Coordinates of N, CA and C in Angstrom, one line a residue:
M1 N 28.4 5.3 46.7 CA 27.5 6.0 45.7 C 27.6 7.5 45.9
R2 N 28.3 8.0 46.9 CA 28.4 9.4 47.1 C 29.2 10.1 45.9
A3 N 30.1 9.3 45.3 CA 30.9 9.9 44.2 C 30.3 9.6 42.9
W4 N 29.1 8.9 42.9 CA 28.4 8.6 41.6 C 28.0 9.8 40.9
D5 N 28.2 9.9 39.6 CA 27.7 11.0 38.7 C 26.2 10.8 38.6
R6 N 25.5 11.7 39.4 CA 24.0 11.5 39.4 C 23.3 11.8 38.1
S7 N 24.0 12.3 37.1 CA 23.4 12.4 35.8 C 23.3 11.1 35.1
K8 N 24.0 10.1 35.6 CA 24.0 8.7 35.0 C 23.0 7.8 35.8
P9 N 22.4 6.9 35.1 CA 21.5 6.0 35.8 C 22.2 5.1 36.7
L10 N 21.5 4.8 37.8 CA 22.0 3.8 38.8 C 20.9 2.9 39.2
L11 N 21.1 1.6 39.0 CA 20.2 0.6 39.5 C 20.7 -0.1 40.7
F12 N 19.8 -0.4 41.7 CA 20.2 -1.1 42.9 C 19.3 -2.3 43.1
C13 N 20.0 -3.4 43.5 CA 19.3 -4.7 43.6 C 19.5 -5.2 45.1
P14 N 18.5 -4.9 45.9 CA 18.7 -5.3 47.3 C 18.6 -6.8 47.5
A15 N 19.4 -7.3 48.5 CA 19.4 -8.7 48.8 C 19.7 -8.8 50.2
M16 N 18.9 -9.5 51.0 CA 19.1 -9.6 52.5 C 18.1 -10.6 53.0
N17 N 18.3 -10.9 54.3 CA 17.3 -11.8 55.0 C 16.0 -11.1 55.1
T18 N 14.9 -11.8 55.1 CA 13.5 -11.3 55.2 C 13.3 -10.3 56.4
A19 N 13.8 -10.7 57.5 CA 13.7 -9.8 58.7 C 14.4 -8.5 58.5
M20 N 15.5 -8.5 57.8 CA 16.3 -7.2 57.5 C 15.5 -6.5 56.5
W21 N 14.9 -7.1 55.5 CA 14.2 -6.5 54.4 C 12.9 -5.8 54.9
E22 N 12.3 -6.4 55.9 CA 11.0 -5.9 56.5 C 11.3 -4.8 57.6
H23 N 12.5 -4.5 57.9 CA 12.8 -3.6 59.0 C 12.5 -2.2 58.5
P24 N 11.8 -1.3 59.3 CA 11.4 0.0 58.8 C 12.6 0.9 58.4
I25 N 13.8 0.7 58.9 CA 14.9 1.5 58.5 C 15.3 1.1 57.0
T26 N 15.2 -0.1 56.7 CA 15.5 -0.5 55.3 C 14.5 0.2 54.3
A27 N 13.3 0.3 54.7 CA 12.3 1.0 53.8 C 12.7 2.4 53.7
Q28 N 13.1 3.1 54.8 CA 13.5 4.5 54.7 C 14.7 4.6 53.8
Q29 N 15.7 3.7 53.9 CA 16.9 3.8 53.0 C 16.6 3.6 51.6
V30 N 15.7 2.6 51.3 CA 15.3 2.4 49.9 C 14.6 3.6 49.4
D31 N 13.7 4.2 50.2 CA 13.0 5.4 49.7 C 13.9 6.5 49.4
Q32 N 15.0 6.7 50.2 CA 16.0 7.7 50.0 C 16.7 7.5 48.7
L33 N 17.1 6.3 48.4 CA 17.7 6.0 47.1 C 16.8 6.3 46.0
K34 N 15.5 6.0 46.1 CA 14.6 6.3 45.0 C 14.4 7.8 44.9
A35 N 14.5 8.5 46.0 CA 14.3 10.0 46.0 C 15.5 10.6 45.2
F36 N 16.7 10.0 45.2 CA 17.8 10.4 44.4 C 17.6 10.1 42.9
G37 N 16.6 9.4 42.6 CA 16.4 9.0 41.2 C 16.9 7.6 40.8
Y38 N 17.4 6.9 41.8 CA 18.0 5.6 41.5 C 16.8 4.6 41.3
V39 N 17.0 3.6 40.5 CA 16.0 2.6 40.2 C 16.2 1.3 40.9
E40 N 15.1 0.9 41.6 CA 15.2 -0.4 42.4 C 14.8 -1.5 41.5
I41 N 15.6 -2.6 41.5 CA 15.2 -3.9 40.9 C 14.8 -4.7 42.1
P42 N 13.5 -4.9 42.4 CA 13.0 -5.5 43.7 C 13.6 -6.9 43.9
C43 N 13.8 -7.2 45.2 CA 14.1 -8.5 45.6 C 13.0 -9.4 45.4
V44 N 13.2 -10.7 45.5 CA 12.2 -11.7 45.2 C 12.1 -12.7 46.4
A45 N 11.0 -13.4 46.4 CA 10.8 -14.4 47.5 C 11.3 -15.8 47.0
K46 N 12.1 -16.4 47.8 CA 12.5 -17.8 47.5 C 13.3 -18.3 48.7
K47 N 14.0 -19.4 48.7 CA 14.8 -19.9 49.8 C 16.1 -19.1 49.8
L48 N 16.4 -18.5 51.0 CA 17.5 -17.6 51.1 C 18.7 -18.4 51.6
V49 N 19.9 -17.7 51.5 CA 21.1 -18.4 51.9 C 21.1 -18.8 53.3
C50 N 20.4 -18.0 54.2 CA 20.4 -18.3 55.6 C 19.5 -19.5 55.9
G51 N 18.8 -20.0 54.9 CA 17.9 -21.2 55.1 C 16.5 -20.8 55.2
D52 N 16.2 -19.6 55.5 CA 14.8 -19.1 55.6 C 14.2 -19.1 54.2
E53 N 12.9 -19.1 54.1 CA 12.2 -18.9 52.8 C 11.4 -17.6 52.9
G54 N 11.5 -16.7 52.0 CA 10.8 -15.5 52.0 C 11.4 -14.4 51.1
L55 N 10.8 -13.2 51.3 CA 11.3 -12.1 50.5 C 12.7 -11.6 50.9
G56 N 13.5 -11.3 49.9 CA 14.8 -10.8 50.3 C 15.9 -11.3 49.3
A57 N 15.6 -12.3 48.5 CA 16.7 -12.7 47.5 C 16.8 -11.7 46.4
M58 N 18.1 -11.6 45.9 CA 18.3 -10.8 44.8 C 17.6 -11.3 43.5
A59 N 17.1 -10.3 42.7 CA 16.4 -10.7 41.5 C 17.3 -11.5 40.6
E60 N 16.7 -12.3 39.8 CA 17.5 -13.1 38.8 C 18.3 -12.3 37.9
V61 N 19.4 -12.8 37.4 CA 20.3 -12.1 36.5 C 19.6 -11.6 35.3
G62 N 18.7 -12.4 34.7 CA 17.9 -12.0 33.6 C 17.0 -10.8 33.8
T63 N 16.6 -10.7 35.0 CA 15.7 -9.5 35.4 C 16.6 -8.3 35.5
I64 N 17.8 -8.5 36.1 CA 18.7 -7.3 36.3 C 19.2 -6.9 35.0

């Protein structure tokens, strides 16, 4: 994203394991992206690829 033309909109859709999503560093990184003006499409709670159930799944295609 360093080469992204910041005059153009950028949406980001996080997706990861719940433990990763809840890590404080992840929150800092998401906040930094938002500070650049990027728009977050929030992750959702459901059964994840790792088998856990919780927050971290990518938003549905229709939402994106």
